[in-house]
PDB file of C-alpha atoms and ligand atoms in Angstrom:
ATOM      1  CA  MET B 618     -79.819  22.791  10.790  1.00  0.00           C
ATOM      2  CA  ILE B 619     -80.984  22.560  14.387  1.00  0.00           C
ATOM      3  CA  LEU B 620     -78.088  21.824  16.713  1.00  0.00           C
ATOM      4  CA  ILE B 621     -79.763  19.827  19.475  1.00  0.00           C
ATOM      5  CA  ASP B 622     -78.514  21.271  22.754  1.00  0.00           C
ATOM      6  CA  GLY B 623     -78.471  18.347  25.169  1.00  0.00           C
ATOM      7  CA  LYS B 624     -77.066  20.451  28.002  1.00  0.00           C
ATOM      8  CA  LYS B 625     -79.992  22.857  27.803  1.00  0.00           C
ATOM      9  CA  ALA B 626     -82.546  20.052  27.413  1.00  0.00           C
ATOM     10  CA  ALA B 627     -81.072  18.269  30.449  1.00  0.00           C
ATOM     11  CA  ALA B 628     -81.081  21.492  32.504  1.00  0.00           C
ATOM     12  CA  ASP B 629     -84.739  22.088  31.559  1.00  0.00           C
ATOM     13  CA  LEU B 630     -85.631  18.504  32.495  1.00  0.00           C
ATOM     14  CA  ARG B 631     -83.813  18.818  35.846  1.00  0.00           C
ATOM     15  CA  GLU B 632     -85.725  22.060  36.528  1.00  0.00           C
ATOM     16  CA  ASP B 633     -89.050  20.287  35.870  1.00  0.00           C
ATOM     17  CA  LEU B 634     -87.971  17.367  38.074  1.00  0.00           C
ATOM     18  CA  LYS B 635     -86.986  19.723  40.888  1.00  0.00           C
ATOM     19  CA  LYS B 636     -90.518  21.189  40.867  1.00  0.00           C
ATOM     20  CA  GLU B 637     -91.995  17.690  40.812  1.00  0.00           C
ATOM     21  CA  VAL B 638     -89.877  16.577  43.791  1.00  0.00           C
ATOM     22  CA  ALA B 639     -91.029  19.645  45.773  1.00  0.00           C
ATOM     23  CA  GLU B 640     -94.664  18.733  45.011  1.00  0.00           C
ATOM     24  CA  LEU B 641     -94.089  15.105  46.024  1.00  0.00           C
ATOM     25  CA  LYS B 642     -92.513  16.263  49.275  1.00  0.00           C
ATOM     26  CA  THR B 643     -95.601  18.348  50.076  1.00  0.00           C
ATOM     27  CA  LYS B 644     -97.920  15.487  49.160  1.00  0.00           C
ATOM     28  CA  TYR B 645     -96.129  12.547  50.821  1.00  0.00           C
ATOM     29  CA  ASN B 646     -93.851  14.263  53.330  1.00  0.00           C
ATOM     30  CA  LYS B 647     -90.867  12.411  51.851  1.00  0.00           C
ATOM     31  CA  VAL B 648     -88.722  12.555  48.732  1.00  0.00           C
ATOM     32  CA  PRO B 649     -87.544   9.802  46.339  1.00  0.00           C
ATOM     33  CA  ASN B 650     -84.286   8.132  47.350  1.00  0.00           C
ATOM     34  CA  LEU B 651     -81.684   6.903  44.850  1.00  0.00           C
ATOM     35  CA  THR B 652     -79.212   4.379  46.259  1.00  0.00           C
ATOM     36  CA  VAL B 653     -76.126   3.600  44.186  1.00  0.00           C
ATOM     37  CA  ILE B 654     -73.788   0.650  44.750  1.00  0.00           C
ATOM     38  CA  LEU B 655     -70.250   1.359  43.591  1.00  0.00           C
ATOM     39  CA  ILE B 656     -67.686  -1.458  43.501  1.00  0.00           C
ATOM     40  CA  GLY B 657     -63.965  -0.821  43.098  1.00  0.00           C
ATOM     41  CA  ASP B 658     -62.041   2.342  42.353  1.00  0.00           C
ATOM     42  CA  MET B 659     -62.172   2.676  38.551  1.00  0.00           C
ATOM     43  CA  ALA B 660     -61.867   6.387  37.825  1.00  0.00           C
ATOM     44  CA  PRO B 661     -64.703   6.689  35.238  1.00  0.00           C
ATOM     45  CA  SER B 662     -67.166   4.905  37.543  1.00  0.00           C
ATOM     46  CA  GLN B 663     -66.152   7.148  40.455  1.00  0.00           C
ATOM     47  CA  ILE B 664     -66.789  10.219  38.281  1.00  0.00           C
ATOM     48  CA  TYR B 665     -70.146   8.951  36.982  1.00  0.00           C
ATOM     49  CA  VAL B 666     -71.332   8.134  40.489  1.00  0.00           C
ATOM     50  CA  ARG B 667     -70.200  11.495  41.864  1.00  0.00           C
ATOM     51  CA  ASN B 668     -72.092  13.259  39.054  1.00  0.00           C
ATOM     52  CA  LYS B 669     -75.195  11.157  39.648  1.00  0.00           C
ATOM     53  CA  GLU B 670     -75.144  11.927  43.380  1.00  0.00           C
ATOM     54  CA  LYS B 671     -74.589  15.658  42.779  1.00  0.00           C
ATOM     55  CA  SER B 672     -77.434  15.870  40.231  1.00  0.00           C
ATOM     56  CA  ALA B 673     -79.781  13.865  42.463  1.00  0.00           C
ATOM     57  CA  ILE B 674     -79.198  16.214  45.392  1.00  0.00           C
ATOM     58  CA  GLU B 675     -79.602  19.277  43.145  1.00  0.00           C
ATOM     59  CA  VAL B 676     -83.147  18.276  42.200  1.00  0.00           C
ATOM     60  CA  GLY B 677     -83.986  17.508  45.828  1.00  0.00           C
ATOM     61  CA  LEU B 678     -83.723  13.712  45.862  1.00  0.00           C
ATOM     62  CA  LYS B 679     -82.103  11.786  48.680  1.00  0.00           C
ATOM     63  CA  SER B 680     -79.013  10.022  47.441  1.00  0.00           C
ATOM     64  CA  GLU B 681     -76.825   7.432  49.063  1.00  0.00           C
ATOM     65  CA  VAL B 682     -73.711   5.696  47.710  1.00  0.00           C
ATOM     66  CA  ILE B 683     -72.699   2.310  49.132  1.00  0.00           C
ATOM     67  CA  ARG B 684     -69.056   1.566  48.330  1.00  0.00           C
ATOM     68  CA  TYR B 685     -67.323  -1.815  48.227  1.00  0.00           C
ATOM     69  CA  PRO B 686     -63.730  -2.682  47.422  1.00  0.00           C
ATOM     70  CA  ASN B 687     -62.966  -4.500  44.162  1.00  0.00           C
ATOM     71  CA  SER B 688     -62.503  -7.736  46.147  1.00  0.00           C
ATOM     72  CA  VAL B 689     -66.038  -7.797  47.580  1.00  0.00           C
ATOM     73  CA  GLN B 690     -67.745 -11.178  47.304  1.00  0.00           C
ATOM     74  CA  GLU B 691     -70.721 -11.474  44.979  1.00  0.00           C
ATOM     75  CA  LYS B 692     -72.960 -12.777  47.771  1.00  0.00           C
ATOM     76  CA  VAL B 693     -72.302  -9.644  49.864  1.00  0.00           C
ATOM     77  CA  VAL B 694     -73.513  -7.445  47.002  1.00  0.00           C
ATOM     78  CA  LEU B 695     -76.567  -9.631  46.352  1.00  0.00           C
ATOM     79  CA  GLU B 696     -77.490  -9.588  50.061  1.00  0.00           C
ATOM     80  CA  LYS B 697     -77.200  -5.790  50.134  1.00  0.00           C
ATOM     81  CA  ILE B 698     -79.475  -5.505  47.078  1.00  0.00           C
ATOM     82  CA  LYS B 699     -82.055  -7.784  48.754  1.00  0.00           C
ATOM     83  CA  GLU B 700     -81.896  -5.599  51.865  1.00  0.00           C
ATOM     84  CA  LEU B 701     -82.432  -2.452  49.759  1.00  0.00           C
ATOM     85  CA  ASN B 702     -85.338  -4.155  47.947  1.00  0.00           C
ATOM     86  CA  GLN B 703     -87.076  -4.550  51.333  1.00  0.00           C
ATOM     87  CA  ASP B 704     -86.295  -1.007  52.491  1.00  0.00           C
ATOM     88  CA  ASP B 705     -89.350   1.210  51.922  1.00  0.00           C
ATOM     89  CA  SER B 706     -87.231   4.354  52.158  1.00  0.00           C
ATOM     90  CA  VAL B 707     -85.302   3.352  48.969  1.00  0.00           C
ATOM     91  CA  SER B 708     -87.095   4.229  45.706  1.00  0.00           C
ATOM     92  CA  GLY B 709     -84.383   3.366  43.192  1.00  0.00           C
ATOM     93  CA  ILE B 710     -81.331   1.066  43.175  1.00  0.00           C
ATOM     94  CA  LEU B 711     -78.475   1.399  40.699  1.00  0.00           C
ATOM     95  CA  VAL B 712     -75.411  -0.828  40.597  1.00  0.00           C
ATOM     96  CA  GLN B 713     -72.702   1.045  38.694  1.00  0.00           C
ATOM     97  CA  LEU B 714     -71.326  -0.988  35.764  1.00  0.00           C
ATOM     98  CA  PRO B 715     -68.888  -2.410  34.816  1.00  0.00           C
ATOM     99  CA  LEU B 716     -68.451  -4.912  37.642  1.00  0.00           C
ATOM    100  CA  PRO B 717     -65.319  -6.840  38.601  1.00  0.00           C
ATOM    101  CA  LYS B 718     -65.007 -10.103  36.630  1.00  0.00           C
ATOM    102  CA  HIS B 719     -65.873 -12.354  39.593  1.00  0.00           C
ATOM    103  CA  ILE B 720     -69.330 -10.762  39.938  1.00  0.00           C
ATOM    104  CA  ASP B 721     -72.078 -11.967  37.592  1.00  0.00           C
ATOM    105  CA  LYS B 722     -73.645  -8.854  36.066  1.00  0.00           C
ATOM    106  CA  GLN B 723     -76.876 -10.589  35.054  1.00  0.00           C
ATOM    107  CA  LYS B 724     -77.344 -12.059  38.542  1.00  0.00           C
ATOM    108  CA  VAL B 725     -76.921  -8.581  40.005  1.00  0.00           C
ATOM    109  CA  ILE B 726     -79.412  -7.050  37.560  1.00  0.00           C
ATOM    110  CA  GLU B 727     -81.975  -9.784  38.212  1.00  0.00           C
ATOM    111  CA  THR B 728     -81.677  -9.418  41.998  1.00  0.00           C
ATOM    112  CA  ILE B 729     -82.825  -5.791  41.908  1.00  0.00           C
ATOM    113  CA  ASP B 730     -86.567  -5.472  42.506  1.00  0.00           C
ATOM    114  CA  PRO B 731     -87.938  -4.470  39.050  1.00  0.00           C
ATOM    115  CA  SER B 732     -89.982  -1.706  40.690  1.00  0.00           C
ATOM    116  CA  LYS B 733     -86.703  -0.126  41.930  1.00  0.00           C
ATOM    117  CA  ASP B 734     -84.675  -0.827  38.779  1.00  0.00           C
ATOM    118  CA  VAL B 735     -83.847   2.753  37.716  1.00  0.00           C
ATOM    119  CA  ASP B 736     -81.548   1.540  34.910  1.00  0.00           C
ATOM    120  CA  GLY B 737     -84.362  -0.455  33.285  1.00  0.00           C
ATOM    121  CA  PHE B 738     -82.096  -3.481  32.753  1.00  0.00           C
ATOM    122  CA  HIS B 739     -84.162  -6.103  34.659  1.00  0.00           C
ATOM    123  CA  PRO B 740     -85.737  -8.643  32.239  1.00  0.00           C
ATOM    124  CA  MET B 741     -89.158  -7.736  33.660  1.00  0.00           C
ATOM    125  CA  ASN B 742     -88.679  -4.104  32.602  1.00  0.00           C
ATOM    126  CA  VAL B 743     -87.200  -5.142  29.253  1.00  0.00           C
ATOM    127  CA  GLY B 744     -90.286  -7.326  28.666  1.00  0.00           C
ATOM    128  CA  ASN B 745     -92.709  -4.631  29.795  1.00  0.00           C
ATOM    129  CA  LEU B 746     -91.097  -2.096  27.463  1.00  0.00           C
ATOM    130  CA  SER B 747     -91.295  -4.453  24.497  1.00  0.00           C
ATOM    131  CA  SER B 748     -94.922  -5.272  25.349  1.00  0.00           C
ATOM    132  CA  GLY B 749     -95.744  -1.557  25.434  1.00  0.00           C
ATOM    133  CA  TYR B 750     -96.490  -1.546  29.196  1.00  0.00           C
ATOM    134  CA  GLU B 751     -95.309   0.928  31.810  1.00  0.00           C
ATOM    135  CA  SER B 752     -91.684   0.243  32.790  1.00  0.00           C
ATOM    136  CA  SER B 753     -88.345   1.790  33.666  1.00  0.00           C
ATOM    137  CA  VAL B 754     -86.520   2.568  30.421  1.00  0.00           C
ATOM    138  CA  PRO B 755     -82.689   2.596  30.111  1.00  0.00           C
ATOM    139  CA  CYS B 756     -81.537   6.175  30.652  1.00  0.00           C
ATOM    140  CA  THR B 757     -79.561   6.844  27.437  1.00  0.00           C
ATOM    141  CA  PRO B 758     -82.252   5.760  24.946  1.00  0.00           C
ATOM    142  CA  LEU B 759     -84.860   7.530  27.074  1.00  0.00           C
ATOM    143  CA  GLY B 760     -82.760  10.708  26.752  1.00  0.00           C
ATOM    144  CA  CYS B 761     -82.518  10.232  22.957  1.00  0.00           C
ATOM    145  CA  TYR B 762     -86.271   9.732  22.766  1.00  0.00           C
ATOM    146  CA  LEU B 763     -86.970  12.957  24.685  1.00  0.00           C
ATOM    147  CA  LEU B 764     -84.594  14.895  22.401  1.00  0.00           C
ATOM    148  CA  ILE B 765     -86.286  13.510  19.264  1.00  0.00           C
ATOM    149  CA  LYS B 766     -89.748  14.371  20.633  1.00  0.00           C
ATOM    150  CA  LYS B 767     -88.635  17.973  21.218  1.00  0.00           C
ATOM    151  CA  ILE B 768     -87.818  18.304  17.518  1.00  0.00           C
ATOM    152  CA  GLU B 769     -90.727  16.239  16.183  1.00  0.00           C
ATOM    153  CA  PRO B 770     -93.630  15.703  18.614  1.00  0.00           C
ATOM    154  CA  ASN B 771     -95.571  13.492  16.176  1.00  0.00           C
ATOM    155  CA  LEU B 772     -93.426  10.548  15.086  1.00  0.00           C
ATOM    156  CA  SER B 773     -96.267   8.437  13.737  1.00  0.00           C
ATOM    157  CA  GLY B 774     -95.397   6.844  10.392  1.00  0.00           C
ATOM    158  CA  LYS B 775     -91.807   8.126  10.357  1.00  0.00           C
ATOM    159  CA  LYS B 776     -89.104   5.760   9.177  1.00  0.00           C
ATOM    160  CA  ALA B 777     -86.455   5.305  11.878  1.00  0.00           C
ATOM    161  CA  VAL B 778     -83.146   3.487  11.560  1.00  0.00           C
ATOM    162  CA  VAL B 779     -81.353   2.463  14.744  1.00  0.00           C
ATOM    163  CA  VAL B 780     -77.698   1.601  14.199  1.00  0.00           C
ATOM    164  CA  GLY B 781     -76.554  -0.872  16.881  1.00  0.00           C
ATOM    165  CA  ARG B 782     -78.582  -3.523  18.740  1.00  0.00           C
ATOM    166  CA  SER B 783     -77.152  -3.435  22.260  1.00  0.00           C
ATOM    167  CA  ASN B 784     -79.404  -4.112  25.244  1.00  0.00           C
ATOM    168  CA  LEU B 785     -78.218  -0.798  26.648  1.00  0.00           C
ATOM    169  CA  ASN B 786     -79.054   1.405  23.657  1.00  0.00           C
ATOM    170  CA  GLY B 787     -80.210  -0.003  20.307  1.00  0.00           C
ATOM    171  CA  LYS B 788     -82.903  -2.436  21.449  1.00  0.00           C
ATOM    172  CA  PRO B 789     -84.682  -0.157  23.955  1.00  0.00           C
ATOM    173  CA  MET B 790     -84.413   2.721  21.459  1.00  0.00           C
ATOM    174  CA  THR B 791     -86.180   0.565  18.884  1.00  0.00           C
ATOM    175  CA  GLN B 792     -88.999  -0.189  21.334  1.00  0.00           C
ATOM    176  CA  LEU B 793     -89.470   3.481  22.207  1.00  0.00           C
ATOM    177  CA  LEU B 794     -89.713   4.448  18.528  1.00  0.00           C
ATOM    178  CA  LEU B 795     -92.108   1.564  17.812  1.00  0.00           C
ATOM    179  CA  LYS B 796     -94.327   2.750  20.657  1.00  0.00           C
ATOM    180  CA  GLU B 797     -94.479   6.098  18.836  1.00  0.00           C
ATOM    181  CA  ASN B 798     -95.691   4.289  15.686  1.00  0.00           C
ATOM    182  CA  CYS B 799     -92.465   4.722  13.750  1.00  0.00           C
ATOM    183  CA  THR B 800     -91.506   2.073  11.217  1.00  0.00           C
ATOM    184  CA  VAL B 801     -88.206   0.943  12.701  1.00  0.00           C
ATOM    185  CA  THR B 802     -85.255  -0.831  11.139  1.00  0.00           C
ATOM    186  CA  ILE B 803     -82.646  -2.057  13.603  1.00  0.00           C
ATOM    187  CA  THR B 804     -79.199  -2.558  12.076  1.00  0.00           C
ATOM    188  CA  HIS B 805     -75.968  -4.119  13.345  1.00  0.00           C
ATOM    189  CA  SER B 806     -72.545  -5.370  12.304  1.00  0.00           C
ATOM    190  CA  ARG B 807     -74.002  -7.956   9.878  1.00  0.00           C
ATOM    191  CA  THR B 808     -76.327  -5.515   8.095  1.00  0.00           C
ATOM    192  CA  LYS B 809     -75.554  -5.816   4.380  1.00  0.00           C
ATOM    193  CA  ASP B 810     -75.888  -2.208   3.198  1.00  0.00           C
ATOM    194  CA  LEU B 811     -75.984   0.172   6.141  1.00  0.00           C
ATOM    195  CA  LYS B 812     -75.703   3.249   3.926  1.00  0.00           C
ATOM    196  CA  ALA B 813     -78.803   2.225   1.931  1.00  0.00           C
ATOM    197  CA  GLU B 814     -80.748   1.596   5.166  1.00  0.00           C
ATOM    198  CA  CYS B 815     -79.747   4.991   6.584  1.00  0.00           C
ATOM    199  CA  LEU B 816     -80.709   6.781   3.363  1.00  0.00           C
ATOM    200  CA  GLU B 817     -84.318   5.615   3.903  1.00  0.00           C
ATOM    201  CA  ALA B 818     -84.527   7.171   7.366  1.00  0.00           C
ATOM    202  CA  ASP B 819     -86.396  10.216   8.685  1.00  0.00           C
ATOM    203  CA  ILE B 820     -84.708   9.546  12.039  1.00  0.00           C
ATOM    204  CA  ILE B 821     -81.306   7.929  12.618  1.00  0.00           C
ATOM    205  CA  VAL B 822     -80.048   6.929  16.055  1.00  0.00           C
ATOM    206  CA  ALA B 823     -76.404   5.787  15.956  1.00  0.00           C
ATOM    207  CA  ALA B 824     -75.177   3.745  18.950  1.00  0.00           C
ATOM    208  CA  VAL B 825     -72.237   1.780  17.620  1.00  0.00           C
ATOM    209  CA  GLY B 826     -68.892   2.843  19.073  1.00  0.00           C
ATOM    210  CA  ILE B 827     -67.161   3.476  15.705  1.00  0.00           C
ATOM    211  CA  PRO B 828     -65.870   7.053  15.251  1.00  0.00           C
ATOM    212  CA  GLU B 829     -67.758   9.000  12.549  1.00  0.00           C
ATOM    213  CA  LEU B 830     -69.259   5.886  10.951  1.00  0.00           C
ATOM    214  CA  VAL B 831     -72.367   7.650   9.625  1.00  0.00           C
ATOM    215  CA  LYS B 832     -71.331   9.864   6.699  1.00  0.00           C
ATOM    216  CA  GLY B 833     -72.990  12.847   5.032  1.00  0.00           C
ATOM    217  CA  ASP B 834     -73.990  10.846   1.936  1.00  0.00           C
ATOM    218  CA  TRP B 835     -75.758   8.258   4.171  1.00  0.00           C
ATOM    219  CA  VAL B 836     -78.310  10.836   5.294  1.00  0.00           C
ATOM    220  CA  LYS B 837     -81.139  12.303   3.239  1.00  0.00           C
ATOM    221  CA  GLU B 838     -82.075  15.954   3.654  1.00  0.00           C
ATOM    222  CA  GLY B 839     -84.358  16.691   6.586  1.00  0.00           C
ATOM    223  CA  THR B 840     -83.377  13.716   8.757  1.00  0.00           C
ATOM    224  CA  ILE B 841     -83.141  13.958  12.554  1.00  0.00           C
ATOM    225  CA  VAL B 842     -79.818  12.398  13.587  1.00  0.00           C
ATOM    226  CA  ILE B 843     -79.046  11.387  17.174  1.00  0.00           C
ATOM    227  CA  ASP B 844     -75.453  10.443  17.944  1.00  0.00           C
ATOM    228  CA  VAL B 845     -75.042   8.236  21.026  1.00  0.00           C
ATOM    229  CA  GLY B 846     -71.377   7.373  20.383  1.00  0.00           C
ATOM    230  CA  ILE B 847     -68.564   8.456  22.666  1.00  0.00           C
ATOM    231  CA  ASN B 848     -65.227   7.584  21.048  1.00  0.00           C
ATOM    232  CA  LYS B 849     -61.796   8.694  22.180  1.00  0.00           C
ATOM    233  CA  THR B 850     -59.649   9.582  19.151  1.00  0.00           C
ATOM    234  CA  ASP B 851     -56.463  11.561  18.458  1.00  0.00           C
ATOM    235  CA  LYS B 852     -58.606  14.610  17.744  1.00  0.00           C
ATOM    236  CA  GLY B 853     -60.561  14.226  20.988  1.00  0.00           C
ATOM    237  CA  ILE B 854     -63.975  12.749  21.776  1.00  0.00           C
ATOM    238  CA  VAL B 855     -66.102  12.168  18.676  1.00  0.00           C
ATOM    239  CA  GLY B 856     -69.429  10.459  18.072  1.00  0.00           C
ATOM    240  CA  ASP B 857     -70.545   7.720  15.686  1.00  0.00           C
ATOM    241  CA  VAL B 858     -71.673  10.384  13.194  1.00  0.00           C
ATOM    242  CA  ASP B 859     -69.417  12.503  10.986  1.00  0.00           C
ATOM    243  CA  PHE B 860     -70.584  15.818  12.421  1.00  0.00           C
ATOM    244  CA  ASP B 861     -69.116  18.142   9.758  1.00  0.00           C
ATOM    245  CA  GLN B 862     -70.609  16.168   6.865  1.00  0.00           C
ATOM    246  CA  VAL B 863     -73.970  15.264   8.413  1.00  0.00           C
ATOM    247  CA  SER B 864     -74.639  18.789   9.752  1.00  0.00           C
ATOM    248  CA  LYS B 865     -74.818  19.935   6.090  1.00  0.00           C
ATOM    249  CA  VAL B 866     -77.802  17.673   5.296  1.00  0.00           C
ATOM    250  CA  ALA B 867     -79.617  16.822   8.537  1.00  0.00           C
ATOM    251  CA  LYS B 868     -82.643  18.712   9.826  1.00  0.00           C
ATOM    252  CA  ALA B 869     -81.337  18.327  13.386  1.00  0.00           C
ATOM    253  CA  LEU B 870     -78.244  16.750  14.917  1.00  0.00           C
ATOM    254  CA  THR B 871     -76.835  16.160  18.403  1.00  0.00           C
ATOM    255  CA  PRO B 872     -73.226  17.222  18.960  1.00  0.00           C
ATOM    256  CA  VAL B 873     -70.691  15.040  20.803  1.00  0.00           C
ATOM    257  CA  PRO B 874     -70.071  16.025  23.521  1.00  0.00           C
ATOM    258  CA  GLY B 875     -73.063  18.068  24.658  1.00  0.00           C
ATOM    259  CA  GLY B 876     -75.860  16.112  22.960  1.00  0.00           C
ATOM    260  CA  VAL B 877     -77.113  12.800  24.318  1.00  0.00           C
ATOM    261  CA  GLY B 878     -74.605  12.562  27.212  1.00  0.00           C
ATOM    262  CA  PRO B 879     -76.101  15.227  29.499  1.00  0.00           C
ATOM    263  CA  MET B 880     -79.589  13.711  29.132  1.00  0.00           C
ATOM    264  CA  THR B 881     -78.507  10.337  30.541  1.00  0.00           C
ATOM    265  CA  ILE B 882     -78.150  11.427  34.184  1.00  0.00           C
ATOM    266  CA  ALA B 883     -81.253  13.644  33.986  1.00  0.00           C
ATOM    267  CA  CYS B 884     -83.196  10.563  32.840  1.00  0.00           C
ATOM    268  CA  LEU B 885     -81.825   8.548  35.757  1.00  0.00           C
ATOM    269  CA  LEU B 886     -83.344  11.155  38.085  1.00  0.00           C
ATOM    270  CA  LYS B 887     -86.618  10.960  36.134  1.00  0.00           C
ATOM    271  CA  ASN B 888     -86.632   7.169  36.476  1.00  0.00           C
ATOM    272  CA  THR B 889     -86.044   7.422  40.245  1.00  0.00           C
ATOM    273  CA  ILE B 890     -88.973   9.830  40.608  1.00  0.00           C
ATOM    274  CA  ASP B 891     -91.187   7.617  38.424  1.00  0.00           C
ATOM    275  CA  CYS B 892     -90.311   4.545  40.565  1.00  0.00           C
ATOM    276  CA  PHE B 893     -91.250   6.539  43.687  1.00  0.00           C
ATOM    277  CA  LYS B 894     -94.562   7.652  42.171  1.00  0.00           C
ATOM    278  CA  ARG B 895     -95.486   4.110  41.136  1.00  0.00           C
ATOM    279  CA  SER B 896     -94.658   2.857  44.647  1.00  0.00           C
ATOM    280  CA  GLN B 897     -97.109   5.382  46.151  1.00  0.00           C
ATOM    281  CA  LYS B 898    -100.034   4.237  43.981  1.00  0.00           C
TER     282      LYS B 898
HETATM  283  P1  NAP X 229     -72.097  -2.109  22.091  1.00  0.00           P
HETATM  284  O1  NAP X 229     -72.760  -2.870  23.180  1.00  0.00           O
HETATM  285  O2  NAP X 229     -70.670  -2.336  21.788  1.00  0.00           O
HETATM  286  O3  NAP X 229     -72.943  -2.364  20.749  1.00  0.00           O
HETATM  287  C1  NAP X 229     -72.516  -1.850  19.526  1.00  0.00           C
HETATM  288  C2  NAP X 229     -73.513  -2.224  18.463  1.00  0.00           C
HETATM  289  O4  NAP X 229     -73.030  -1.688  17.226  1.00  0.00           O
HETATM  290  C3  NAP X 229     -73.661  -3.732  18.268  1.00  0.00           C
HETATM  291  O5  NAP X 229     -75.015  -4.067  18.125  1.00  0.00           O
HETATM  292  C4  NAP X 229     -72.885  -4.014  16.982  1.00  0.00           C
HETATM  293  O6  NAP X 229     -73.415  -5.056  16.193  1.00  0.00           O
HETATM  294  C5  NAP X 229     -73.083  -2.700  16.243  1.00  0.00           C
HETATM  295  N1  NAP X 229     -72.017  -2.502  15.242  1.00  0.00           N
HETATM  296  C6  NAP X 229     -70.707  -2.711  15.380  1.00  0.00           C
HETATM  297  N2  NAP X 229     -70.068  -2.435  14.224  1.00  0.00           N
HETATM  298  C7  NAP X 229     -71.001  -2.056  13.353  1.00  0.00           C
HETATM  299  C8  NAP X 229     -70.977  -1.655  12.001  1.00  0.00           C
HETATM  300  N3  NAP X 229     -69.842  -1.584  11.303  1.00  0.00           N
HETATM  301  N4  NAP X 229     -72.146  -1.348  11.410  1.00  0.00           N
HETATM  302  C9  NAP X 229     -73.310  -1.411  12.092  1.00  0.00           C
HETATM  303  N5  NAP X 229     -73.400  -1.770  13.382  1.00  0.00           N
HETATM  304  C10 NAP X 229     -72.264  -2.098  13.997  1.00  0.00           C
HETATM  305  O7  NAP X 229     -72.250  -0.523  22.282  1.00  0.00           O
HETATM  306  P2  NAP X 229     -73.210   0.369  23.211  1.00  0.00           P
HETATM  307  O8  NAP X 229     -72.993   0.027  24.637  1.00  0.00           O
HETATM  308  O9  NAP X 229     -74.593   0.390  22.670  1.00  0.00           O
HETATM  309  O10 NAP X 229     -72.537   1.800  22.962  1.00  0.00           O
HETATM  310  C11 NAP X 229     -72.470   2.370  21.677  1.00  0.00           C
HETATM  311  C12 NAP X 229     -71.777   3.716  21.757  1.00  0.00           C
HETATM  312  O11 NAP X 229     -72.522   4.580  22.610  1.00  0.00           O
HETATM  313  C13 NAP X 229     -70.366   3.672  22.364  1.00  0.00           C
HETATM  314  O12 NAP X 229     -69.571   4.647  21.712  1.00  0.00           O
HETATM  315  C14 NAP X 229     -70.579   4.075  23.809  1.00  0.00           C
HETATM  316  O13 NAP X 229     -69.439   4.670  24.396  1.00  0.00           O
HETATM  317  C15 NAP X 229     -71.693   5.081  23.663  1.00  0.00           C
HETATM  318  N6  NAP X 229     -72.538   5.286  24.849  1.00  0.00           N
HETATM  319  C16 NAP X 229     -72.915   6.556  25.122  1.00  0.00           C
HETATM  320  C17 NAP X 229     -73.757   6.809  26.203  1.00  0.00           C
HETATM  321  C18 NAP X 229     -74.172   8.232  26.475  1.00  0.00           C
HETATM  322  O14 NAP X 229     -74.609   8.560  27.571  1.00  0.00           O
HETATM  323  N7  NAP X 229     -74.090   9.118  25.476  1.00  0.00           N
HETATM  324  C19 NAP X 229     -74.188   5.771  27.008  1.00  0.00           C
HETATM  325  C20 NAP X 229     -73.821   4.479  26.678  1.00  0.00           C
HETATM  326  C21 NAP X 229     -73.000   4.233  25.591  1.00  0.00           C
HETATM  327  P3  NAP X 229     -73.412  -6.616  16.659  1.00  0.00           P
HETATM  328  O15 NAP X 229     -74.521  -6.719  17.659  1.00  0.00           O
HETATM  329  O16 NAP X 229     -73.673  -7.350  15.411  1.00  0.00           O
HETATM  330  O17 NAP X 229     -72.072  -6.874  17.266  1.00  0.00           O
END
């Protein structure tokens, strides 16, 4: 069984991005700039944003964090986004989620200029992805996709089962696999026989949020299994896949932690660079 090393894959991707940023600097005499808006003082968001900033600087990007207190008015945030949209020195804008209850998440997402939407959440990018056009792609499914392609460069005709249909993970994952000519089944909480669906798959991507949902006898031999789940349990952080059982049958499997997680921030950096490159065309 191939244990898919997400830390190594992310480090390799960051190394490639660092070289690309150096080339862009020589060519355009400037580097891509990622601007993050962080609202409130929730510890996980603070940690994510600090990690994003650190990684961005490591690959040579400019990175700025704009902080607001939890009480900030929605209109202040929307005005700031509009200002950043107009600012040619800003290549990518990310508003760290979740937001305080009084701020409308969808309004925030839709105010970001789609060409600077490094999270790929704007309806324009969602539509472009599902139409097969160039777009920003949400970072976690993009990371999963890159890991799958490392194991199996030619996905054409493979049967893929995506477990979970969130806008963040399951739906964009489905589009990426479709683009690669997989035959994709997207499953969710109302799917009648999830085990039977999974047993058909050459590739399984589990993004559910239920600890160890996908069992060893749900997976046929030779399947590539990508575990997006991050679940806190008494025995620590576990994924949506029963690692001990599935590792006995899968061809390749991502561990949790150390699989998909590290790719997410690396893909954010990739998206920022891609937004910059498109803006220079
Ligand atoms: P979400 O928005 O809660 O969506 C969960 C999906 O799972 C829904 O589509 C739901 O179906 C489906 N589901 C629930 N119970 C099910 C069941 N018994 N059988 C089949 N499908 C079922 O979750 P998410 O935001 O996509 O996150 C999923 C997991 O990934 C979480 O553990 C989260 O922490 C993790 N995550 C990891 C990363 C990373 O960087 N590795 C990033 C983001 C999220 P319905 O639509 O029918 O309700």
